[in-house]
CSV table of C-alpha atoms and ligand atoms in Angstrom, one decimal:
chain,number,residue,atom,x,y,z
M,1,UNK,CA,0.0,0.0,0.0
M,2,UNK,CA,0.9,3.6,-0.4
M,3,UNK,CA,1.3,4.5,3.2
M,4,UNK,CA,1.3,8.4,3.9
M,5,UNK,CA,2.6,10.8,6.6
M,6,UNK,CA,1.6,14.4,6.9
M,7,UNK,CA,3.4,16.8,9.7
M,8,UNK,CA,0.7,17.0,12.3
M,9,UNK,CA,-1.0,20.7,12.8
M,10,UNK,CA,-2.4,20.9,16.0
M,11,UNK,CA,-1.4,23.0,18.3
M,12,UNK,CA,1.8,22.3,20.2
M,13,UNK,CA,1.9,18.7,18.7
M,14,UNK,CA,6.0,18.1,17.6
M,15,UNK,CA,5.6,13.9,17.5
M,16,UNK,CA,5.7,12.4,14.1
M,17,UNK,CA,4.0,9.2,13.4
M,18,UNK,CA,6.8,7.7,11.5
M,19,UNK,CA,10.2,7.8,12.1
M,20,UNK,CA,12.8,6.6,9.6
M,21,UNK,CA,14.1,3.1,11.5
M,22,UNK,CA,11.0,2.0,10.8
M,23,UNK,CA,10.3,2.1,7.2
M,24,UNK,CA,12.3,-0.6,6.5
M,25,UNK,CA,10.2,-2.8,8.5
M,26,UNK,CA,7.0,-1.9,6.4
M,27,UNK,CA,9.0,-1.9,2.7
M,28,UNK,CA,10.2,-5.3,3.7
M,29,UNK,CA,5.9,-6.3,2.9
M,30,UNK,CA,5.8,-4.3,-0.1
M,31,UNK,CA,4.7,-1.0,1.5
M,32,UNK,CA,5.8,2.7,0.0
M,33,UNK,CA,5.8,5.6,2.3
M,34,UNK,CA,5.5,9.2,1.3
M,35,UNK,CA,6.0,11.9,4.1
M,36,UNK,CA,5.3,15.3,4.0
M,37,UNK,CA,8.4,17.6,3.8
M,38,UNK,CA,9.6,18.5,7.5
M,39,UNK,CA,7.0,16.1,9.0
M,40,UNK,CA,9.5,14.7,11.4
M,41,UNK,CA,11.7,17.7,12.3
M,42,UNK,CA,9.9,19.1,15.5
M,43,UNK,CA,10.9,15.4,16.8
M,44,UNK,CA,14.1,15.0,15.2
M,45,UNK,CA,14.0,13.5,12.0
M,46,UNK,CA,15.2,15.2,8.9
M,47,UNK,CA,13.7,14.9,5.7
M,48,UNK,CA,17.5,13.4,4.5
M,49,UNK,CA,17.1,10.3,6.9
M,50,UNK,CA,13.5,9.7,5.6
M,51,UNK,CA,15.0,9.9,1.8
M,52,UNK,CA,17.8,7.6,3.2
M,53,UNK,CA,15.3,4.8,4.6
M,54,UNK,CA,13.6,4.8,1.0
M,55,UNK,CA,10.6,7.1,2.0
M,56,UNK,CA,9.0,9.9,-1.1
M,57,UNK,CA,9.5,13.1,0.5
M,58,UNK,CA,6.5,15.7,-0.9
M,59,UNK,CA,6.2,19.2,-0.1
M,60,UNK,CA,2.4,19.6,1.2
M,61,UNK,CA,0.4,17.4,3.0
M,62,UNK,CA,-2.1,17.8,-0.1
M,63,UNK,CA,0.1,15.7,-1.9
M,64,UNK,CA,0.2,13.5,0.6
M,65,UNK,CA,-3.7,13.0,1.7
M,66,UNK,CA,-4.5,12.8,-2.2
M,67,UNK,CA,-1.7,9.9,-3.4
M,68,UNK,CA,-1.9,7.7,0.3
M,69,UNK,CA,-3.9,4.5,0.5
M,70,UNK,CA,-3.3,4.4,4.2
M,71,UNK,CA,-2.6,7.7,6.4
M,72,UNK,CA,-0.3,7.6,9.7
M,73,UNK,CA,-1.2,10.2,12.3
M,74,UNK,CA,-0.6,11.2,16.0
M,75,UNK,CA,-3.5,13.0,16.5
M,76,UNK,CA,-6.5,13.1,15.1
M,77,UNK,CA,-8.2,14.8,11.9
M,78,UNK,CA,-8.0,19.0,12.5
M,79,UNK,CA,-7.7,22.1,10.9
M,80,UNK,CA,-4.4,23.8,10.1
M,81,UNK,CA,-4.7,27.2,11.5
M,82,UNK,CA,-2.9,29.5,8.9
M,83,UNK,CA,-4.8,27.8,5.8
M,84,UNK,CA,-7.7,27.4,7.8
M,85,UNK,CA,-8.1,23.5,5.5
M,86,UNK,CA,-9.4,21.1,6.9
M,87,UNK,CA,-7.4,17.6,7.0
M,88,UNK,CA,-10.9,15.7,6.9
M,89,UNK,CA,-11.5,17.7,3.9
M,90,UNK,CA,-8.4,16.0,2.5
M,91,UNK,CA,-8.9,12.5,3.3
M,92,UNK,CA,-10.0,10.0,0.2
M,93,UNK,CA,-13.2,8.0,0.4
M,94,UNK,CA,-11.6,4.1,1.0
M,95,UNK,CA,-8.2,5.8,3.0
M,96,UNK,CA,-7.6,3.7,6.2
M,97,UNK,CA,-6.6,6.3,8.7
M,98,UNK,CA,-4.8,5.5,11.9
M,99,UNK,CA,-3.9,7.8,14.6
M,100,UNK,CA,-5.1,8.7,18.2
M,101,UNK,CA,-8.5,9.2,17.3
M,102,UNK,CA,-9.6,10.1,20.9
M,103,UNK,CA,-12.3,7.7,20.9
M,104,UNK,CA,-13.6,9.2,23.9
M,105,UNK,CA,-13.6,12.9,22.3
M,106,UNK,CA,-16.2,14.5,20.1
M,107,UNK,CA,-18.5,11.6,18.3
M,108,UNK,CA,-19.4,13.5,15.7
M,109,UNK,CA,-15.9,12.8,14.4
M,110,UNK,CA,-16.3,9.6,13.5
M,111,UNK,CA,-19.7,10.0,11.6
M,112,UNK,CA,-18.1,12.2,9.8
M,113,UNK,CA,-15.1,9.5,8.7
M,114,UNK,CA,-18.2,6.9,8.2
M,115,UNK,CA,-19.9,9.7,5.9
M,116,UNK,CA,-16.3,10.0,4.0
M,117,UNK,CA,-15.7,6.3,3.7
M,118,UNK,CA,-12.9,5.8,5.9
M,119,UNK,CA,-11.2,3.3,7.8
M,120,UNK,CA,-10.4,4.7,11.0
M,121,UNK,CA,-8.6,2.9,13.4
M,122,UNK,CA,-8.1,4.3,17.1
M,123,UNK,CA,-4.6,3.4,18.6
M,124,UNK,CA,-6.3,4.1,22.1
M,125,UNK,CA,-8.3,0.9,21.3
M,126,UNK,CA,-5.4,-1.7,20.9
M,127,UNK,CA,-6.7,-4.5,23.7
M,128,UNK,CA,-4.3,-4.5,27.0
M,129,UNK,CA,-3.0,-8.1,26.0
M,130,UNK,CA,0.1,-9.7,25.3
M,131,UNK,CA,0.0,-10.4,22.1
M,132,UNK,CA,-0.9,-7.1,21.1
M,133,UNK,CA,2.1,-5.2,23.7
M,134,UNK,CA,3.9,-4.0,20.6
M,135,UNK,CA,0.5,-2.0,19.3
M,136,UNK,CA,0.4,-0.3,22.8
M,137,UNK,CA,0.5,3.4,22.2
M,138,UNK,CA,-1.3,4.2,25.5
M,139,UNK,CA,1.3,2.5,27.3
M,140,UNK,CA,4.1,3.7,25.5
M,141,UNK,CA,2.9,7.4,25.5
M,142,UNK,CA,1.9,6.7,29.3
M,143,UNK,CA,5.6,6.0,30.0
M,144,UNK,CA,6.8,9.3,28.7
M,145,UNK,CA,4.4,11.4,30.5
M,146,UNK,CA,5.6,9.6,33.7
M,147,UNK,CA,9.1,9.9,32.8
M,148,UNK,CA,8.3,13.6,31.9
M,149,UNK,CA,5.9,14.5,34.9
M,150,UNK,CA,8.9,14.0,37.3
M,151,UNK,CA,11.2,15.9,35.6
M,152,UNK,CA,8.7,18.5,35.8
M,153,UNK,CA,8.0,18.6,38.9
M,154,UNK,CA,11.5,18.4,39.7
M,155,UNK,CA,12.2,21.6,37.4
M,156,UNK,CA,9.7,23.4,39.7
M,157,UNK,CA,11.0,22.3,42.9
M,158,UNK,CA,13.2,24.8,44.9
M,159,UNK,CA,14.9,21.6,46.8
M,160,UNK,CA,16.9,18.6,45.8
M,161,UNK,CA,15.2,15.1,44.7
M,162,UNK,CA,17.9,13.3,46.3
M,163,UNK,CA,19.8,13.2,49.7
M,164,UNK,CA,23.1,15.3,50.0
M,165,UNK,CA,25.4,15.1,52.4
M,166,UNK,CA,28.0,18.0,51.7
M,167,UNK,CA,30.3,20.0,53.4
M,168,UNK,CA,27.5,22.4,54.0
M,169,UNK,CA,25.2,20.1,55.7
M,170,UNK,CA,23.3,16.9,54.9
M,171,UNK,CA,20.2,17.7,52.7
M,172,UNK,CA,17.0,15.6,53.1
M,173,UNK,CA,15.4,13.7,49.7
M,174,UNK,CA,12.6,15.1,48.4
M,175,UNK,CA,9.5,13.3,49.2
M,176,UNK,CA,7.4,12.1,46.3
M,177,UNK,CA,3.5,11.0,46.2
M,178,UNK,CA,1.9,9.2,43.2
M,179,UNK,CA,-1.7,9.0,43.0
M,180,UNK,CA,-2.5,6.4,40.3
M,181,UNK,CA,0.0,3.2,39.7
M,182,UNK,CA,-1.1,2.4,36.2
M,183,UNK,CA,1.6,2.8,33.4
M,184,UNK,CA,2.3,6.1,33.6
M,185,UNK,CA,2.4,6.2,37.5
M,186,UNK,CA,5.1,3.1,37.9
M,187,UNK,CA,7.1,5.3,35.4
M,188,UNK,CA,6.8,8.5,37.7
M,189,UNK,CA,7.7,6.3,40.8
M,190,UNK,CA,10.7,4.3,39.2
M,191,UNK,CA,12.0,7.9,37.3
M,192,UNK,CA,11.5,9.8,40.8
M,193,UNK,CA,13.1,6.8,42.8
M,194,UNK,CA,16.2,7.4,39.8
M,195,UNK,CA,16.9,10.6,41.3
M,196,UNK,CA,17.0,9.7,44.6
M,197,UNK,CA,13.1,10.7,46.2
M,198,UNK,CA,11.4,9.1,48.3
M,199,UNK,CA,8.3,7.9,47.2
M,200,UNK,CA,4.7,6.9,48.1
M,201,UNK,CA,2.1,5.5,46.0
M,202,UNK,CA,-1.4,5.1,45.8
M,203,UNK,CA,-3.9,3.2,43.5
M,204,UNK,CA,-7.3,1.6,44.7
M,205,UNK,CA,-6.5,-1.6,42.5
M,206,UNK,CA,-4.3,-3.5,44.9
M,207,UNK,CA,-3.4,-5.9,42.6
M,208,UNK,CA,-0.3,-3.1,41.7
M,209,UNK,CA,1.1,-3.3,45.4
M,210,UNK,CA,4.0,-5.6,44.1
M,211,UNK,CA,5.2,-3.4,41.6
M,212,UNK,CA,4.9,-0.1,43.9
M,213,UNK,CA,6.9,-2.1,46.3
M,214,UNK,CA,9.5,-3.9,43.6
M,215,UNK,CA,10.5,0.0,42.4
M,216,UNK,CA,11.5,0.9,45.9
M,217,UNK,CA,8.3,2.5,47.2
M,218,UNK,CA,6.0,2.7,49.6
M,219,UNK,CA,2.3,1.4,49.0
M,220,UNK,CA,-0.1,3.4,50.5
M,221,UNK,CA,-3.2,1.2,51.5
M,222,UNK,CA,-7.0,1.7,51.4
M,223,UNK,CA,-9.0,-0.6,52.3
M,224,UNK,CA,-10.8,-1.2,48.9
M,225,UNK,CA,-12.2,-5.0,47.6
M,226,UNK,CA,-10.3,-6.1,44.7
M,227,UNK,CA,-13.8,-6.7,43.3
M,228,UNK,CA,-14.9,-3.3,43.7
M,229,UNK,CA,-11.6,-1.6,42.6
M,230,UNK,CA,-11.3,-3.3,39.3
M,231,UNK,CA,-12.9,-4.2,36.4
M,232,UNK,CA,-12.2,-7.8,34.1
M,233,UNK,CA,-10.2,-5.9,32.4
M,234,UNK,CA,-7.4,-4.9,35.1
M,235,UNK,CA,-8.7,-1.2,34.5
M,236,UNK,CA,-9.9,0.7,37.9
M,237,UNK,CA,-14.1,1.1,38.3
M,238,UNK,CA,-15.0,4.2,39.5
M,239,UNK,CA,-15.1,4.2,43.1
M,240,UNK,CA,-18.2,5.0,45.9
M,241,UNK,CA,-18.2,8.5,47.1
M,242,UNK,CA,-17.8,6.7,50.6
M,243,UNK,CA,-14.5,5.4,49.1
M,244,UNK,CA,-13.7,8.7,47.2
M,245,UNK,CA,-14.3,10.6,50.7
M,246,UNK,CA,-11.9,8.4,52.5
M,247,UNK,CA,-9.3,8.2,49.9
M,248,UNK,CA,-9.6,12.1,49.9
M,249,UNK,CA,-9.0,12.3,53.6
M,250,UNK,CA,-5.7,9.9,53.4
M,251,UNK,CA,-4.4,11.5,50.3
M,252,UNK,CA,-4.6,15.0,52.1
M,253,UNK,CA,-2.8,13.2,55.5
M,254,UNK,CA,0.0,11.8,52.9
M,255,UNK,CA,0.0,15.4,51.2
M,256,UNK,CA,1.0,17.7,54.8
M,257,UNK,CA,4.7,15.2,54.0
M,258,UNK,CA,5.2,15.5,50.6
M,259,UNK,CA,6.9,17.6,48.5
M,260,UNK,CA,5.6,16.7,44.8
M,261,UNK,CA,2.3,15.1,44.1
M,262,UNK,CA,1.9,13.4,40.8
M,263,UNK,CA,-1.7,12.2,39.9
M,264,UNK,CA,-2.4,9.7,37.0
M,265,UNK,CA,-5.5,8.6,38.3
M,266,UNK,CA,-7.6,7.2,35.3
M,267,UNK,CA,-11.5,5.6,35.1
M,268,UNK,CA,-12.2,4.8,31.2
M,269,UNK,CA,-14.6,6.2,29.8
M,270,UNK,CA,-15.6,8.7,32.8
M,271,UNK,CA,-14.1,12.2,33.9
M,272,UNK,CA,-11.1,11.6,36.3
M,273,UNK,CA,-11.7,11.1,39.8
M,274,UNK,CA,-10.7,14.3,41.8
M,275,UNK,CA,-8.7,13.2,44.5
M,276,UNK,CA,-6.8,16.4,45.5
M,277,UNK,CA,-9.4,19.3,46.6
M,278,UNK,CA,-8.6,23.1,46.8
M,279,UNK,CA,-8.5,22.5,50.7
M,280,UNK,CA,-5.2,19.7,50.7
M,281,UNK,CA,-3.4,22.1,48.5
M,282,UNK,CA,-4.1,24.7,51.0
M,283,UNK,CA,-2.5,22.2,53.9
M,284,UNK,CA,0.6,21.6,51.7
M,285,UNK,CA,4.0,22.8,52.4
M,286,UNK,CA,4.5,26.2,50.5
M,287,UNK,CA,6.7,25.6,47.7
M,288,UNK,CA,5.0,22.5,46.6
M,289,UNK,CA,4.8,20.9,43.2
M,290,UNK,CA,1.5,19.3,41.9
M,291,UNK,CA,1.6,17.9,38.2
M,292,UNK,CA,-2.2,16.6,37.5
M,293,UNK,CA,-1.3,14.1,34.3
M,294,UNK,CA,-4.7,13.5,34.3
M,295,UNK,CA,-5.1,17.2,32.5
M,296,UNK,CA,-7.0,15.9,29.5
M,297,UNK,CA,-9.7,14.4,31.4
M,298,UNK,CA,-10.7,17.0,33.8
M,299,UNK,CA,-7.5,17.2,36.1
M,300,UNK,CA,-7.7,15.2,39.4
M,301,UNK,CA,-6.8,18.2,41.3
M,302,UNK,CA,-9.6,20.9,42.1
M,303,UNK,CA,-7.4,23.4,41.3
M,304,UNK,CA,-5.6,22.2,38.0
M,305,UNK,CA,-6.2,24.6,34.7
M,306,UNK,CA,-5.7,21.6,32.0
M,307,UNK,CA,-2.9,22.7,29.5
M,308,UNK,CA,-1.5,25.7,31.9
M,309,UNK,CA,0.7,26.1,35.3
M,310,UNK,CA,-0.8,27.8,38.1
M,311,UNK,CA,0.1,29.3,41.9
M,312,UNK,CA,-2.6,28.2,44.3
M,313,UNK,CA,-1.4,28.6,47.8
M,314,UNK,CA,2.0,28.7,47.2
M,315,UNK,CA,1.8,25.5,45.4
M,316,UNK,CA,3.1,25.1,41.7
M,317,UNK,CA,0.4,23.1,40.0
M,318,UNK,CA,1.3,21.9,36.4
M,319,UNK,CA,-1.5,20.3,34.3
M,320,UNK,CA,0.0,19.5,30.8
M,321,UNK,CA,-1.8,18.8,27.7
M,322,UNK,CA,0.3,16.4,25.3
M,323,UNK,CA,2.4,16.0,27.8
M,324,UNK,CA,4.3,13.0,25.9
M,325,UNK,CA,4.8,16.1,22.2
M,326,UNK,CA,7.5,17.3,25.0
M,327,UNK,CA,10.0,14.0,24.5
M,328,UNK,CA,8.9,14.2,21.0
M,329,UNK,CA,12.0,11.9,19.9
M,330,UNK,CA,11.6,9.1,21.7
M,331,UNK,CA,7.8,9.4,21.8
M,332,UNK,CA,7.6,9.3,18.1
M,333,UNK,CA,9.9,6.4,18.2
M,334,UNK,CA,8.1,4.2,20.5
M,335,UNK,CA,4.8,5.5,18.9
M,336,UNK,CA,6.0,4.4,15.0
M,337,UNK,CA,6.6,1.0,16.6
M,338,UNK,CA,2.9,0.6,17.8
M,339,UNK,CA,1.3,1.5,14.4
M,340,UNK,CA,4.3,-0.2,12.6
M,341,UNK,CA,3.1,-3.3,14.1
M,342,UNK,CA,-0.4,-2.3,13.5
M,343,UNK,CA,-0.1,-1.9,10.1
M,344,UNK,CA,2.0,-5.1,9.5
M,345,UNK,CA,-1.5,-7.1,11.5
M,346,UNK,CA,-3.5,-4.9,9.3
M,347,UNK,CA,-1.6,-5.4,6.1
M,348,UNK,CA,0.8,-8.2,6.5
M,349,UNK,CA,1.7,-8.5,2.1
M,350,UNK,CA,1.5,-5.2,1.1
M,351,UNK,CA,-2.3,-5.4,0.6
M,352,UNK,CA,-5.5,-4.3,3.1
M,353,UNK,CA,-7.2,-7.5,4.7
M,354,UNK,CA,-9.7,-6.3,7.6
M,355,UNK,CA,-10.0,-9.7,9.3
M,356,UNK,CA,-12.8,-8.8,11.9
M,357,UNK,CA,-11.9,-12.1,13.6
M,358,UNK,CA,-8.5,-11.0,15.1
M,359,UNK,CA,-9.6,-9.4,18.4
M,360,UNK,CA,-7.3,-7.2,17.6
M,361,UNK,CA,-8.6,-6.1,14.3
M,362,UNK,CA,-12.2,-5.7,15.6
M,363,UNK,CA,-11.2,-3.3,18.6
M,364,UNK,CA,-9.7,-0.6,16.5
M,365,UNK,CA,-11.8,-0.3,13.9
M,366,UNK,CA,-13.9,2.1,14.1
M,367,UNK,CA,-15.6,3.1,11.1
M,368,UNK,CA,-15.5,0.8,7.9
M,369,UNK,CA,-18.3,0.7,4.9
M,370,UNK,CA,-19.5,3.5,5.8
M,371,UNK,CA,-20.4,2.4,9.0
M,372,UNK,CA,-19.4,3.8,12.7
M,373,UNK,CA,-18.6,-0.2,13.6
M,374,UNK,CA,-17.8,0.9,17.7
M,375,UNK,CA,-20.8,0.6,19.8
M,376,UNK,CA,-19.8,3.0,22.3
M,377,UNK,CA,-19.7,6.1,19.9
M,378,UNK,CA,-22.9,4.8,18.1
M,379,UNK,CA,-24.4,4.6,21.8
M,380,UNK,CA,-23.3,8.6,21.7
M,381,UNK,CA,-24.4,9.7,18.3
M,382,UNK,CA,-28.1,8.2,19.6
M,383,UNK,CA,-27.7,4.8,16.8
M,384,UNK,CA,-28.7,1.5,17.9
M,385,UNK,CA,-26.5,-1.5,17.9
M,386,UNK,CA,-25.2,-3.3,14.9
M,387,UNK,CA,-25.7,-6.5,14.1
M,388,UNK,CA,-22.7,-8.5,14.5
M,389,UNK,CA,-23.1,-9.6,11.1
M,390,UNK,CA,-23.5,-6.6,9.4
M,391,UNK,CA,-20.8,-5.2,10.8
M,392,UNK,CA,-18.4,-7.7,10.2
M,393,UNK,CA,-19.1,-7.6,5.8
O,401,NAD,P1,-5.2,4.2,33.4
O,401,NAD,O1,-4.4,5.2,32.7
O,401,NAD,O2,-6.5,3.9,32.9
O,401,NAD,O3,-5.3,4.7,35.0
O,401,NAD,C1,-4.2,5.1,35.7
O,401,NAD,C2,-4.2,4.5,37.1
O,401,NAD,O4,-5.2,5.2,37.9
O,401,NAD,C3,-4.7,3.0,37.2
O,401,NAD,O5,-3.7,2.3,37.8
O,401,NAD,C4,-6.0,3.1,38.0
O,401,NAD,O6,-6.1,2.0,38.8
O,401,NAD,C5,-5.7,4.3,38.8
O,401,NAD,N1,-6.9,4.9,39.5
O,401,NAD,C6,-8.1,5.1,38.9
O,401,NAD,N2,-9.0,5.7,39.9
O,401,NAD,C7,-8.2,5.9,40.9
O,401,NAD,C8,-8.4,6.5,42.2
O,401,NAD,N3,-9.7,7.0,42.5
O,401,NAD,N4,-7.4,6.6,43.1
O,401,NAD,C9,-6.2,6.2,42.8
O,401,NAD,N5,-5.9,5.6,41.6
O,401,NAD,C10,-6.9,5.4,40.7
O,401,NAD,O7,-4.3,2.9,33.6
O,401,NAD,P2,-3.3,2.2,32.6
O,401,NAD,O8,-2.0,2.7,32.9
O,401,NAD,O9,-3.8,2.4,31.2
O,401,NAD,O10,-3.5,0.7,33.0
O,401,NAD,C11,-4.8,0.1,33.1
O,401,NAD,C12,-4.7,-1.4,33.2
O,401,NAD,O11,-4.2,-2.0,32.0
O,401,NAD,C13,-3.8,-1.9,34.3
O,401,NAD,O12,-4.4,-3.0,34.9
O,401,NAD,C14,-2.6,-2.3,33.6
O,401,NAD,O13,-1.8,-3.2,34.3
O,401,NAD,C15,-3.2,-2.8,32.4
O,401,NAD,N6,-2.2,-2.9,31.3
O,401,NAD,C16,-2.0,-4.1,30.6
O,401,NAD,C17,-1.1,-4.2,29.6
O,401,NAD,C18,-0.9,-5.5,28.9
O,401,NAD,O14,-1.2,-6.5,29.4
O,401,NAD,N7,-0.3,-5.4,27.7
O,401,NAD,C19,-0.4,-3.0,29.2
O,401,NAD,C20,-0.7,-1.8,29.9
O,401,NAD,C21,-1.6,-1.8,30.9
């Protein structure tokens, strides 16, 4: 297939969803690449290492969108804000688009793709299994922001992560909470432990006390049921306000000690729990550091502003947006990986077959024959259920 890659417009966004290392891996099974000129360099990549891994280099993303068979992305469809164009505008009826699609986001999205005749497929809906780790973007994108967050947080910091004994006295180590152990949270606790704080962590699935405790921290407990913290899945449930109330109350004990509060606390599909309210930043040490990772879904801190920093306080709270865009490099590495490996499951010869019987295949599929295949978003753009049959034509 003709696979293409524009340079992504929105705002802030420097990741690339190809990088050259692997475009051998997709001509290997008879796949051409064409990549808008300068696509890559916000993250890195120069247009010369693209030629040199055997990709087409074209100046606009027009001639990208109207040559492509099959369209990389990071985020999904928007509207370049010079031109004012539309990139779903752009897109071909029969393009299979992949690409963060925010499944959760706006609905009306996707009827729009299904109108067009798209393919979409949503990275964000690769199953949590083994077999399909190397498709993983949410974990791999989750371990940058972790990474990131601490560094962060450390940047803000008027004090020393780790301890110091020097000539001029001994300094203490900084002391770190993380709220939420989930990907991005075991990254924040190993990258904080790396620099020498000492760290706390909190998650209401229990089942992650092991690896809090195998990265050298401490697992704060609440007495939650496994069976009401977590779903089949492995991902959390939404927890009773009795539970909220009383995780509230110890996360505001464990916050008078720390530091640096990181939250990652996730529920899918639902706004993020807020865990941290105006009155524990209040109780914190002047000087603080919050940074609320859970920015894009509401912020699990009262007083978070998604996408800015703010001074509540005397506290620094941090709430990025695209937090992972900041380590564009090796975001956009690990990232071109995932749909690499996607696109090999999705097109293992060179050609398109859209096997609905690989689990893997029927997740991330979201639109197809002019259909919005994902219950979910037809459950929010009011359609009723598809037959299984239909949908899998
Ligand atoms: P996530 O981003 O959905 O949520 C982040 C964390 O927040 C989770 O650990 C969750 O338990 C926690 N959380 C939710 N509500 C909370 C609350 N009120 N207080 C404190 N913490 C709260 O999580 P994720 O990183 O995407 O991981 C979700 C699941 O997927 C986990 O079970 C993880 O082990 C699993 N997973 C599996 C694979 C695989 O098998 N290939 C890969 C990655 C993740």
């Amino acid at each position: 297939m003709l696979i293409g890659v524009p340079r992504e417009i929105a705002s802030g966004e420097r990741r690339v969803a190809l990088v050259p290392e692997v475009v051998p891996q997709l001509s290997r099974v008879g796949h051409r690449v064409v990549i808008e000129h300068d696509a890559g360099l916000r993250a890195g990549f120069t247009d010369d290492a693209y030629g040199s891994a055997g990709c087409d280099i074209v100046d606009s993303a027009h001639d990208v969108y109207s040559t492509a068979q099959m369209l990389l992305k990071v985020q999904r469809p928007g509207r370049e804000e010079s031109s004012g164009e539309a990139e779903l505008d752009m897109l071909r009826e029969g393009t299979v688009l992949i690409g963060l699609l925010q499944p959760s986001g706006d609905p009306a999205l996707f009827q729009q793709l299904a109108e067009r005749k798209i393919i979409a497929c949503s990275m964000e809906l690769v199953p949590r299994t083994t077999r399909a780790q190397m498709m993983d973007a949410l974990s791999s994108q989750s371990t940058v922001a972790g990474y990131k967050a601490v560094l962060l947080a450390a940047n803000a910091l008027q004090k020393f992560f780790p301890m110091l004994m020097t000539a001029a006295g001994t300094v203490r180590p900084a002391r770190v909470l993380v709220i939420g152990a989930g990907v991005a949270g075991l990254q924040a606790i190993a990258t904080a432990r790396r620099i020498g704080a000492v760290v706390e962590a909190f998650d209401t699935r229990p089942a992650v006390k092991e690896q809090v405790k195998s990265l050298g921290a401490t697992f704060v407990e609440l007495d939650v049921h496994l069976e009401d913290a977590q779903d089949a899945g492995g991902y959390a449930k939404e927890l009773s306000e009795r539970h909220i109330r009383r995780e509230k109350e110890l996360i505001h004990n464990r916050a008078l000690q720390a530091d640096v509060i990181i939250t990652t606390a996730l529920v899918p599909g639902k706004p993020a729990p807020m865990l941290v309210s105006a009155e524990t930043v209040r109780a914190m040490r002047p000087g603080s550091v919050i940074v609320d990772l859970a920015g894009e879904q509401g912020g699990n801190c009262e007083l978070s502003v998604p996408g800015e920093t703010v001074v509540r306080y005397d506290v620094t709270i941090i709430a990025p947006l695209h937090i992972s865009s900041d380590l564009a490099f090796h975001a956009s590495q690990m990232y071109a990986k995932n749909v690499a490996a996607l696109v090999t499951l999705l097109a293992p010869k060179g050609e398109l077959n859209l096997n609905f019987k690989d689990d893997i295949i029927d997740a991330v599929v979201i639109t197809t024959n002019g259909e919005v295949r994902h219950e979910p978003t037809r459950r929010r753009l009011g359609m009723s259920p598809l037959k299984t049959a239909e949908v899998a034509r």
